[in-house]
């Protein structure tokens, strides 16, 4: 497993959660902190979110607010996603107002992103986490995905997110193509900073 360089605040995953992630082979899946750091992904999750994983400290909020050109291409409904991510960070700050790592992230976003500043100062955050998200994937095109966010009881601060498609839909077919493509790609050089559970049989 690879680490984020010297990023000391990276949460540790239990073996049970890592095994659950490994078992999910037909759907993209990620493990994300309450600060929106992506700490692990299965192979299809890496293939799906590759555009957001090129940073040495992959974080969904950094991708959306600090790489706005790429993230607007990636998320067709960018404003809705930006509202959601800003609210999630507000909720994290409310739960742990003394977290220095979170304060540094918020300061970084507020200094560099006017859209984030506007959302952060808004008295009416968007608390809704829509079950659907649209992604414009550079390899397979438009994906209309269903999201499920699961909070493992034993992993405080971590969320397991699954992405799925309606059966027999265009998105379902495109996910199958993406899965085939990801298996044929021997190396995701830009993604190797993210944990992918090793197959114990290998």
PDB file of C-alpha atoms in Angstrom:
ATOM      1  CA  UNK A   1       0.000   0.000   0.000  1.00  0.00           C
ATOM      2  CA  UNK A   2       1.215   3.468  -0.781  1.00  0.00           C
ATOM      3  CA  UNK A   3       1.123   6.517   1.437  1.00  0.00           C
ATOM      4  CA  UNK A   4       0.538  10.188   0.689  1.00  0.00           C
ATOM      5  CA  UNK A   5       4.200  11.011   1.045  1.00  0.00           C
ATOM      6  CA  UNK A   6       4.665  12.475   4.539  1.00  0.00           C
ATOM      7  CA  UNK A   7       1.012  13.376   5.105  1.00  0.00           C
ATOM      8  CA  UNK A   8       0.844  12.466   8.785  1.00  0.00           C
ATOM      9  CA  UNK A   9      -2.878  12.989   9.262  1.00  0.00           C
ATOM     10  CA  UNK A  10      -3.995  10.292   6.878  1.00  0.00           C
ATOM     11  CA  UNK A  11      -6.549   8.063   8.670  1.00  0.00           C
ATOM     12  CA  UNK A  12      -5.817   4.390   9.009  1.00  0.00           C
ATOM     13  CA  UNK A  13      -8.314   1.900   7.634  1.00  0.00           C
ATOM     14  CA  UNK A  14      -9.252  -1.265   9.446  1.00  0.00           C
ATOM     15  CA  UNK A  15      -8.559  -4.519   7.680  1.00  0.00           C
ATOM     16  CA  UNK A  16     -12.296  -5.217   7.670  1.00  0.00           C
ATOM     17  CA  UNK A  17     -13.109  -2.036   5.779  1.00  0.00           C
ATOM     18  CA  UNK A  18     -10.247  -2.664   3.373  1.00  0.00           C
ATOM     19  CA  UNK A  19     -11.537  -6.195   2.744  1.00  0.00           C
ATOM     20  CA  UNK A  20     -15.032  -4.855   2.088  1.00  0.00           C
ATOM     21  CA  UNK A  21     -13.627  -2.425  -0.454  1.00  0.00           C
ATOM     22  CA  UNK A  22     -11.706  -5.239  -2.145  1.00  0.00           C
ATOM     23  CA  UNK A  23     -14.876  -7.324  -2.401  1.00  0.00           C
ATOM     24  CA  UNK A  24     -16.622  -4.638  -4.446  1.00  0.00           C
ATOM     25  CA  UNK A  25     -15.521  -5.430  -7.964  1.00  0.00           C
ATOM     26  CA  UNK A  26     -18.541  -4.454 -10.068  1.00  0.00           C
ATOM     27  CA  UNK A  27     -19.060  -0.898  -8.808  1.00  0.00           C
ATOM     28  CA  UNK A  28     -16.762   2.054  -8.177  1.00  0.00           C
ATOM     29  CA  UNK A  29     -16.159   2.535  -4.464  1.00  0.00           C
ATOM     30  CA  UNK A  30     -14.103   4.972  -2.401  1.00  0.00           C
ATOM     31  CA  UNK A  31     -13.375   5.663   1.242  1.00  0.00           C
ATOM     32  CA  UNK A  32     -13.477   9.375   2.055  1.00  0.00           C
ATOM     33  CA  UNK A  33     -12.891  11.298   5.275  1.00  0.00           C
ATOM     34  CA  UNK A  34     -15.243  13.918   6.655  1.00  0.00           C
ATOM     35  CA  UNK A  35     -12.775  16.458   5.234  1.00  0.00           C
ATOM     36  CA  UNK A  36     -13.263  14.935   1.756  1.00  0.00           C
ATOM     37  CA  UNK A  37      -9.813  13.333   1.575  1.00  0.00           C
ATOM     38  CA  UNK A  38      -9.920  10.232  -0.616  1.00  0.00           C
ATOM     39  CA  UNK A  39      -7.977   7.651   1.395  1.00  0.00           C
ATOM     40  CA  UNK A  40      -8.752   4.510  -0.601  1.00  0.00           C
ATOM     41  CA  UNK A  41     -10.464   3.315  -3.753  1.00  0.00           C
ATOM     42  CA  UNK A  42     -11.072   0.054  -5.530  1.00  0.00           C
ATOM     43  CA  UNK A  43      -9.794  -0.294  -9.082  1.00  0.00           C
ATOM     44  CA  UNK A  44     -13.023   0.896 -10.659  1.00  0.00           C
ATOM     45  CA  UNK A  45     -13.201   3.780  -8.196  1.00  0.00           C
ATOM     46  CA  UNK A  46      -9.755   4.877  -9.318  1.00  0.00           C
ATOM     47  CA  UNK A  47     -10.805   4.636 -12.950  1.00  0.00           C
ATOM     48  CA  UNK A  48     -13.962   6.666 -12.296  1.00  0.00           C
ATOM     49  CA  UNK A  49     -12.402   9.466 -10.244  1.00  0.00           C
ATOM     50  CA  UNK A  50      -9.001   9.586 -11.903  1.00  0.00           C
ATOM     51  CA  UNK A  51      -9.377  13.281 -12.734  1.00  0.00           C
ATOM     52  CA  UNK A  52      -9.650  14.073  -9.013  1.00  0.00           C
ATOM     53  CA  UNK A  53      -6.771  11.842  -7.900  1.00  0.00           C
ATOM     54  CA  UNK A  54      -3.765  13.474  -9.534  1.00  0.00           C
ATOM     55  CA  UNK A  55      -2.928  15.591  -6.485  1.00  0.00           C
ATOM     56  CA  UNK A  56      -0.436  14.209  -3.981  1.00  0.00           C
ATOM     57  CA  UNK A  57      -3.092  14.766  -1.299  1.00  0.00           C
ATOM     58  CA  UNK A  58      -6.300  13.830  -3.153  1.00  0.00           C
ATOM     59  CA  UNK A  59      -9.234  15.777  -1.779  1.00  0.00           C
ATOM     60  CA  UNK A  60     -12.580  16.293  -3.497  1.00  0.00           C
ATOM     61  CA  UNK A  61     -12.948  19.871  -2.265  1.00  0.00           C
ATOM     62  CA  UNK A  62      -9.482  20.805  -3.519  1.00  0.00           C
ATOM     63  CA  UNK A  63     -10.308  19.297  -6.883  1.00  0.00           C
ATOM     64  CA  UNK A  64     -13.604  21.172  -7.195  1.00  0.00           C
ATOM     65  CA  UNK A  65     -12.522  24.577  -5.916  1.00  0.00           C
ATOM     66  CA  UNK A  66      -8.815  24.749  -6.798  1.00  0.00           C
ATOM     67  CA  UNK A  67      -8.964  23.014 -10.177  1.00  0.00           C
ATOM     68  CA  UNK A  68     -12.152  24.634 -11.329  1.00  0.00           C
ATOM     69  CA  UNK A  69     -11.633  24.233 -15.066  1.00  0.00           C
ATOM     70  CA  UNK A  70     -11.104  20.469 -14.875  1.00  0.00           C
ATOM     71  CA  UNK A  71     -13.762  19.952 -12.211  1.00  0.00           C
ATOM     72  CA  UNK A  72     -16.411  21.864 -14.186  1.00  0.00           C
ATOM     73  CA  UNK A  73     -15.701  19.563 -17.121  1.00  0.00           C
ATOM     74  CA  UNK A  74     -15.870  16.531 -14.832  1.00  0.00           C
ATOM     75  CA  UNK A  75     -19.033  17.533 -12.925  1.00  0.00           C
ATOM     76  CA  UNK A  76     -21.687  18.884 -15.352  1.00  0.00           C
ATOM     77  CA  UNK A  77     -23.745  19.976 -12.324  1.00  0.00           C
ATOM     78  CA  UNK A  78     -20.783  21.747 -10.792  1.00  0.00           C
ATOM     79  CA  UNK A  79     -22.700  24.243  -8.660  1.00  0.00           C
ATOM     80  CA  UNK A  80     -24.684  21.513  -6.946  1.00  0.00           C
ATOM     81  CA  UNK A  81     -21.544  19.518  -6.208  1.00  0.00           C
ATOM     82  CA  UNK A  82     -19.736  22.632  -4.962  1.00  0.00           C
ATOM     83  CA  UNK A  83     -22.664  23.451  -2.641  1.00  0.00           C
ATOM     84  CA  UNK A  84     -22.604  19.918  -1.275  1.00  0.00           C
ATOM     85  CA  UNK A  85     -18.857  19.837  -0.643  1.00  0.00           C
ATOM     86  CA  UNK A  86     -18.825  23.247   1.047  1.00  0.00           C
ATOM     87  CA  UNK A  87     -21.648  22.136   3.326  1.00  0.00           C
ATOM     88  CA  UNK A  88     -19.839  18.912   4.217  1.00  0.00           C
ATOM     89  CA  UNK A  89     -16.790  20.915   5.264  1.00  0.00           C
ATOM     90  CA  UNK A  90     -19.019  23.239   7.299  1.00  0.00           C
ATOM     91  CA  UNK A  91     -20.462  20.197   9.047  1.00  0.00           C
ATOM     92  CA  UNK A  92     -16.984  18.806   9.725  1.00  0.00           C
ATOM     93  CA  UNK A  93     -15.861  22.135  11.186  1.00  0.00           C
ATOM     94  CA  UNK A  94     -18.949  22.239  13.378  1.00  0.00           C
ATOM     95  CA  UNK A  95     -18.255  18.745  14.722  1.00  0.00           C
ATOM     96  CA  UNK A  96     -14.575  19.419  15.410  1.00  0.00           C
ATOM     97  CA  UNK A  97     -13.899  23.181  15.551  1.00  0.00           C
ATOM     98  CA  UNK A  98     -10.320  22.674  16.806  1.00  0.00           C
ATOM     99  CA  UNK A  99      -9.071  20.428  14.001  1.00  0.00           C
ATOM    100  CA  UNK A 100      -5.975  22.197  12.672  1.00  0.00           C
ATOM    101  CA  UNK A 101      -5.780  20.108   9.519  1.00  0.00           C
ATOM    102  CA  UNK A 102      -9.340  21.060   8.615  1.00  0.00           C
ATOM    103  CA  UNK A 103      -8.653  24.730   9.356  1.00  0.00           C
ATOM    104  CA  UNK A 104      -5.646  24.658   7.046  1.00  0.00           C
ATOM    105  CA  UNK A 105      -7.768  23.131   4.288  1.00  0.00           C
ATOM    106  CA  UNK A 106     -10.514  25.726   4.745  1.00  0.00           C
ATOM    107  CA  UNK A 107      -7.932  28.516   4.750  1.00  0.00           C
ATOM    108  CA  UNK A 108      -6.360  27.173   1.570  1.00  0.00           C
ATOM    109  CA  UNK A 109      -9.725  27.009  -0.182  1.00  0.00           C
ATOM    110  CA  UNK A 110     -10.895  30.397   1.075  1.00  0.00           C
ATOM    111  CA  UNK A 111      -7.656  32.090   0.012  1.00  0.00           C
ATOM    112  CA  UNK A 112      -7.687  30.701  -3.517  1.00  0.00           C
ATOM    113  CA  UNK A 113     -11.340  30.212  -4.468  1.00  0.00           C
ATOM    114  CA  UNK A 114     -14.017  32.900  -4.603  1.00  0.00           C
ATOM    115  CA  UNK A 115     -16.775  30.303  -5.192  1.00  0.00           C
ATOM    116  CA  UNK A 116     -15.710  28.585  -1.989  1.00  0.00           C
ATOM    117  CA  UNK A 117     -15.556  31.857  -0.036  1.00  0.00           C
ATOM    118  CA  UNK A 118     -19.084  32.734  -1.161  1.00  0.00           C
ATOM    119  CA  UNK A 119     -20.420  29.344  -0.107  1.00  0.00           C
ATOM    120  CA  UNK A 120     -18.519  29.269   3.170  1.00  0.00           C
ATOM    121  CA  UNK A 121     -19.940  32.626   4.231  1.00  0.00           C
ATOM    122  CA  UNK A 122     -23.479  31.732   3.191  1.00  0.00           C
ATOM    123  CA  UNK A 123     -25.797  31.401   6.214  1.00  0.00           C
ATOM    124  CA  UNK A 124     -27.879  28.794   4.394  1.00  0.00           C
ATOM    125  CA  UNK A 125     -25.715  25.846   3.445  1.00  0.00           C
ATOM    126  CA  UNK A 126     -27.070  23.088   1.269  1.00  0.00           C
ATOM    127  CA  UNK A 127     -27.484  20.118   3.589  1.00  0.00           C
ATOM    128  CA  UNK A 128     -28.817  17.853   0.869  1.00  0.00           C
ATOM    129  CA  UNK A 129     -26.675  15.018  -0.437  1.00  0.00           C
ATOM    130  CA  UNK A 130     -28.387  14.119  -3.708  1.00  0.00           C
ATOM    131  CA  UNK A 131     -28.561  10.389  -4.410  1.00  0.00           C
ATOM    132  CA  UNK A 132     -27.524  11.010  -8.007  1.00  0.00           C
ATOM    133  CA  UNK A 133     -24.379  12.587  -9.370  1.00  0.00           C
ATOM    134  CA  UNK A 134     -23.518  13.292 -12.993  1.00  0.00           C
ATOM    135  CA  UNK A 135     -19.959  12.769 -14.179  1.00  0.00           C
ATOM    136  CA  UNK A 136     -18.505  13.507 -17.599  1.00  0.00           C
ATOM    137  CA  UNK A 137     -15.767  10.896 -17.784  1.00  0.00           C
ATOM    138  CA  UNK A 138     -12.988  11.605 -20.301  1.00  0.00           C
ATOM    139  CA  UNK A 139     -12.888   7.964 -21.478  1.00  0.00           C
ATOM    140  CA  UNK A 140     -16.533   6.843 -21.546  1.00  0.00           C
ATOM    141  CA  UNK A 141     -18.608  10.040 -21.545  1.00  0.00           C
ATOM    142  CA  UNK A 142     -21.658  11.024 -19.504  1.00  0.00           C
ATOM    143  CA  UNK A 143     -22.479   8.922 -16.447  1.00  0.00           C
ATOM    144  CA  UNK A 144     -25.646   9.337 -14.367  1.00  0.00           C
ATOM    145  CA  UNK A 145     -24.714   7.557 -11.166  1.00  0.00           C
ATOM    146  CA  UNK A 146     -26.563   6.575  -8.021  1.00  0.00           C
ATOM    147  CA  UNK A 147     -24.544   7.160  -4.853  1.00  0.00           C
ATOM    148  CA  UNK A 148     -24.808   5.387  -1.542  1.00  0.00           C
ATOM    149  CA  UNK A 149     -22.896   6.772   1.435  1.00  0.00           C
ATOM    150  CA  UNK A 150     -22.241   4.237   4.179  1.00  0.00           C
ATOM    151  CA  UNK A 151     -20.711   5.183   7.535  1.00  0.00           C
ATOM    152  CA  UNK A 152     -18.985   2.139   9.091  1.00  0.00           C
ATOM    153  CA  UNK A 153     -19.666   2.080  12.833  1.00  0.00           C
ATOM    154  CA  UNK A 154     -16.091   1.247  13.712  1.00  0.00           C
ATOM    155  CA  UNK A 155     -14.540   3.886  11.441  1.00  0.00           C
ATOM    156  CA  UNK A 156     -15.413   7.293  12.814  1.00  0.00           C
ATOM    157  CA  UNK A 157     -14.888  10.031  10.264  1.00  0.00           C
ATOM    158  CA  UNK A 158     -14.764   7.688   7.250  1.00  0.00           C
ATOM    159  CA  UNK A 159     -17.478   7.148   4.655  1.00  0.00           C
ATOM    160  CA  UNK A 160     -17.667   4.318   2.147  1.00  0.00           C
ATOM    161  CA  UNK A 161     -19.218   5.667  -1.050  1.00  0.00           C
ATOM    162  CA  UNK A 162     -20.569   3.358  -3.745  1.00  0.00           C
ATOM    163  CA  UNK A 163     -21.464   4.434  -7.274  1.00  0.00           C
ATOM    164  CA  UNK A 164     -23.974   2.423  -9.288  1.00  0.00           C
ATOM    165  CA  UNK A 165     -26.081   2.683 -12.420  1.00  0.00           C
ATOM    166  CA  UNK A 166     -29.644   1.777 -13.275  1.00  0.00           C
ATOM    167  CA  UNK A 167     -29.591  -1.719 -14.826  1.00  0.00           C
ATOM    168  CA  UNK A 168     -29.531  -1.800 -18.635  1.00  0.00           C
ATOM    169  CA  UNK A 169     -29.049   1.967 -18.829  1.00  0.00           C
ATOM    170  CA  UNK A 170     -26.484   3.769 -20.958  1.00  0.00           C
ATOM    171  CA  UNK A 171     -24.520   4.486 -17.795  1.00  0.00           C
ATOM    172  CA  UNK A 172     -24.565   0.780 -16.897  1.00  0.00           C
ATOM    173  CA  UNK A 173     -23.038  -0.064 -20.267  1.00  0.00           C
ATOM    174  CA  UNK A 174     -20.437   2.690 -19.941  1.00  0.00           C
ATOM    175  CA  UNK A 175     -19.439   1.484 -16.474  1.00  0.00           C
ATOM    176  CA  UNK A 176     -18.867  -1.970 -17.931  1.00  0.00           C
ATOM    177  CA  UNK A 177     -16.633  -0.451 -20.588  1.00  0.00           C
ATOM    178  CA  UNK A 178     -14.776   1.498 -17.895  1.00  0.00           C
ATOM    179  CA  UNK A 179     -14.320  -1.674 -15.842  1.00  0.00           C
ATOM    180  CA  UNK A 180     -12.890  -3.500 -18.850  1.00  0.00           C
ATOM    181  CA  UNK A 181     -10.596  -0.588 -19.641  1.00  0.00           C
ATOM    182  CA  UNK A 182      -9.357  -0.338 -16.045  1.00  0.00           C
ATOM    183  CA  UNK A 183      -8.453  -4.033 -15.968  1.00  0.00           C
ATOM    184  CA  UNK A 184      -6.520  -3.712 -19.201  1.00  0.00           C
ATOM    185  CA  UNK A 185      -4.590  -0.703 -17.892  1.00  0.00           C
ATOM    186  CA  UNK A 186      -1.601  -2.131 -16.077  1.00  0.00           C
ATOM    187  CA  UNK A 187      -0.609   1.080 -14.351  1.00  0.00           C
ATOM    188  CA  UNK A 188      -2.411   4.171 -13.152  1.00  0.00           C
ATOM    189  CA  UNK A 189       0.822   6.063 -12.565  1.00  0.00           C
ATOM    190  CA  UNK A 190      -1.005   9.183 -11.399  1.00  0.00           C
ATOM    191  CA  UNK A 191      -3.232   7.218  -8.999  1.00  0.00           C
ATOM    192  CA  UNK A 192      -0.720   5.120  -7.096  1.00  0.00           C
ATOM    193  CA  UNK A 193      -0.886   7.400  -4.074  1.00  0.00           C
ATOM    194  CA  UNK A 194      -4.305   5.999  -3.243  1.00  0.00           C
ATOM    195  CA  UNK A 195      -4.706   2.773  -1.338  1.00  0.00           C
ATOM    196  CA  UNK A 196      -6.057  -0.115  -3.316  1.00  0.00           C
ATOM    197  CA  UNK A 197      -6.396  -3.215  -1.164  1.00  0.00           C
ATOM    198  CA  UNK A 198      -4.044  -5.952  -2.282  1.00  0.00           C
ATOM    199  CA  UNK A 199      -5.725  -9.156  -3.370  1.00  0.00           C
ATOM    200  CA  UNK A 200      -4.700 -11.744  -0.755  1.00  0.00           C
ATOM    201  CA  UNK A 201      -4.866 -14.500  -3.387  1.00  0.00           C
ATOM    202  CA  UNK A 202      -2.228 -12.740  -5.475  1.00  0.00           C
TER     203      UNK A 202
END
